[in-house]
């Protein structure tokens, strides 16, 4: 089969390939910086609510006081779960991964939506807000269902983050816990053409609807090489503690890591396709984690974090990514480990939908080529 010269250069994993421009975020691996619409993510995490950041990602500017008040009141009015979304979740076994629940819920929300097939900017902004507002209820409902607890209705007098924690745990969280959760939502919101965002853009490029793109993106995020790493970090910690069997955990870290690396295992929560000298989001998330370690009085977890990080630096010089401090933070807050990636979903809905709208502004079907290396042409006997 004849191939064009361009087609013969293989870009495995699309590594290093620039497929389009974007105005939403800038990841700069050389300076370890991440900007959302030009603002350093660290400043946004220190000074803004997640609602402000969602508005920024969708509209390109931070909201004025009036715009924020209007945005918040629309988000708060939109938090309830539709009956058939609850029914769909209830049909799924509690043995199903919570990411399967999120994926199904997003799909049902799409089927429900009166603007489902309308891909105008206005309709997509409305659908994005609806998903953003309702996804916490899906996650909280599923977390409680797994614990055999009744659902807690949303409160419209609480911020997005405070209400998320309230619906999950049935009581108001301490302000420092709400702050740490808000920081994690902001840091997880957007990261240019990562695997799940690219998935959303590929689906959008076929002119499929916004909910189809978000549903596909949730599937891409589930994998342990992407969003699934935050829960995998907690499994690693549990394995190390188990291996210590009551002895010194610090010693167990090194033995566990040596064995894992000898088995050629990837250590979850470390490494990144773009950042090779450390993830720009880690220091901010680590500071939030440290506050939670102090709040819940769990210095042991802080020590384990440090121990594995320094053993990994010594062994491979590979740095942590955002999932490394986020996993233990969510654990300390009381979420089950399997719920961590759904928390990432709730946040990243903002980035995905911003990219869906941007893709539609200058759409071109995303359809790469492949180089055939199967058997030569032959005849059916
Ligand atoms: N543990 C052990 N070795 C690693 C790790 C790791 N976490 N990450 C990279 N390496 C090694 C690879 O084995 C490889 O070594 P080699 O050259 O000797 O074969 C080298 O570093 C390059 O790694 P690649 O996997 O080729 O790098 P790539 O850019 O494709 O991978 C990835 C990036 C997938 C994130 C990888 O670092 C990884 O698997 N990390 C663990 C999963 C993880 O934490 N994912 C979260 C990503 S961030 C996010 O979603 C918020």
Coordinates of N, CA, C and O and ligand atoms in Angstrom, one line a residue, residues 188 224-227 229 261 265-273 276 279 281 312 316 318 321-323 344, ligand 1:
X188 N -7.4 20.7 39.4 CA -7.8 19.7 38.5 C -8.6 20.2 37.3 O -8.8 19.4 36.4
X224 N -5.6 4.3 34.8 CA -4.6 4.7 35.8 C -3.4 5.5 35.3 O -2.7 6.1 36.1
X225 N -3.2 5.5 33.9 CA -2.1 6.4 33.5 C -2.6 7.9 33.4 O -1.8 8.8 33.2
X226 N -3.9 8.1 33.6 CA -4.4 9.5 33.6 C -5.1 9.7 35.0 O -4.4 9.6 36.0
X227 N -6.4 10.0 35.0 CA -7.0 10.3 36.3 C -7.0 9.2 37.4 O -7.1 9.5 38.6
X229 N -4.9 7.6 38.5 CA -3.7 7.5 39.3 C -3.9 8.0 40.7 O -3.3 7.6 41.6
X261 N 10.1 -1.4 41.3 CA 10.9 -1.0 40.1 C 11.6 -2.2 39.5 O 11.7 -2.2 38.2
X265 N 7.3 -1.9 37.4 CA 6.0 -1.3 37.6 C 6.1 0.2 37.5 O 7.2 0.8 37.9
X266 N 5.1 0.8 37.0 CA 5.0 2.3 37.1 C 4.5 2.7 38.5 O 3.6 2.1 39.0
X267 N 5.1 3.7 39.0 CA 4.7 4.1 40.4 C 3.7 5.2 40.2 O 4.0 6.3 39.7
X268 N 2.5 4.9 40.6 CA 1.4 5.8 40.3 C 1.5 7.2 41.1 O 2.0 7.2 42.3
X269 N 1.2 8.3 40.4 CA 1.3 9.6 41.0 C 2.7 10.2 40.8 O 3.0 11.3 41.3
X270 N 3.5 9.5 40.0 CA 4.8 10.0 39.6 C 5.0 10.1 38.1 O 4.4 9.2 37.4
X271 N 5.7 11.1 37.6 CA 5.9 11.2 36.2 C 4.8 12.0 35.4 O 3.7 12.1 36.0
X272 N 5.1 12.5 34.3 CA 4.2 13.3 33.5 C 4.7 13.3 32.1 O 5.8 13.5 31.8
X273 N 3.7 13.3 31.1 CA 4.1 13.4 29.7 C 4.7 14.7 29.4 O 5.7 14.8 28.6
X276 N 8.7 17.3 32.9 CA 9.7 16.4 33.2 C 10.5 16.8 34.5 O 11.3 16.0 35.0
X279 N 5.6 18.8 38.4 CA 4.3 19.3 38.0 C 4.0 20.6 38.7 O 4.1 20.7 39.9
X281 N 1.5 22.0 39.5 CA 0.4 22.1 40.5 C 0.7 21.5 41.8 O 0.0 21.6 42.8
X312 N 11.7 7.7 45.5 CA 11.5 7.8 44.1 C 12.5 8.7 43.4 O 13.0 8.5 42.3
X316 N 14.9 7.1 40.7 CA 14.7 7.4 39.3 C 14.7 8.8 39.0 O 14.6 9.2 37.8
X318 N 12.3 10.8 39.3 CA 11.0 11.1 38.7 C 10.1 11.8 39.8 O 10.0 11.3 40.9
X321 N 3.3 13.9 40.4 CA 2.3 14.7 39.6 C 1.2 15.1 40.6 O 1.1 14.6 41.7
X322 N 0.2 15.9 40.1 CA -0.9 16.3 40.9 C -1.6 15.2 41.7 O -2.1 15.4 42.8
X323 N -1.7 14.0 41.1 CA -2.5 13.0 41.7 C -1.8 12.5 43.0 O -2.4 11.9 43.9
X344 N -12.2 14.2 40.4 CA -11.4 14.8 39.2 C -12.4 15.1 38.1 O -12.4 16.1 37.5
Ligands
LIG1 N1 7.2 5.0 37.6 C1 8.3 4.3 37.1 N2 8.9 4.7 36.0 C2 8.4 5.7 35.3 C3 7.2 6.4 35.8 C4 6.6 6.0 36.9 N3 5.5 6.6 37.4 N4 7.0 7.4 34.9 C5 7.9 7.3 33.9 N5 8.7 6.3 34.2 C6 9.9 5.9 33.4 C7 9.5 4.9 32.3 O1 9.5 3.6 32.8 C8 10.5 5.2 31.2 O2 11.7 4.6 31.6 P1 12.6 3.9 30.5 O3 13.0 5.0 29.5 O4 13.7 3.3 31.2 O5 11.7 2.9 29.8 C9 10.7 6.7 31.3 O6 10.4 7.0 32.7 C10 9.7 7.5 30.4 O7 8.4 7.1 30.8 P2 7.2 7.0 29.7 O8 6.1 6.2 30.3 O9 7.7 6.7 28.4 O10 6.7 8.5 29.8 P3 5.4 9.0 29.3 O11 5.5 10.5 29.0 O12 4.8 8.2 28.2 O13 4.5 8.7 30.5 C11 3.0 8.9 32.3 C12 3.9 9.7 31.3 C13 2.0 7.9 31.6 C14 2.2 9.9 33.2 C15 4.0 8.0 33.2 O14 4.9 8.9 33.9 C16 3.2 7.2 34.2 O15 2.8 6.1 33.8 N6 3.0 7.6 35.5 C17 2.2 6.9 36.4 C18 0.7 7.2 36.2 C19 0.3 8.5 36.7 O16 0.7 9.0 37.8 N7 -0.5 9.2 35.9 C20 -1.0 10.5 36.2 C21 -0.7 11.5 35.2 S1 -1.0 13.2 35.7 C22 -2.6 13.4 35.8 O17 -3.4 12.7 35.1 C23 -3.1 14.5 36.7

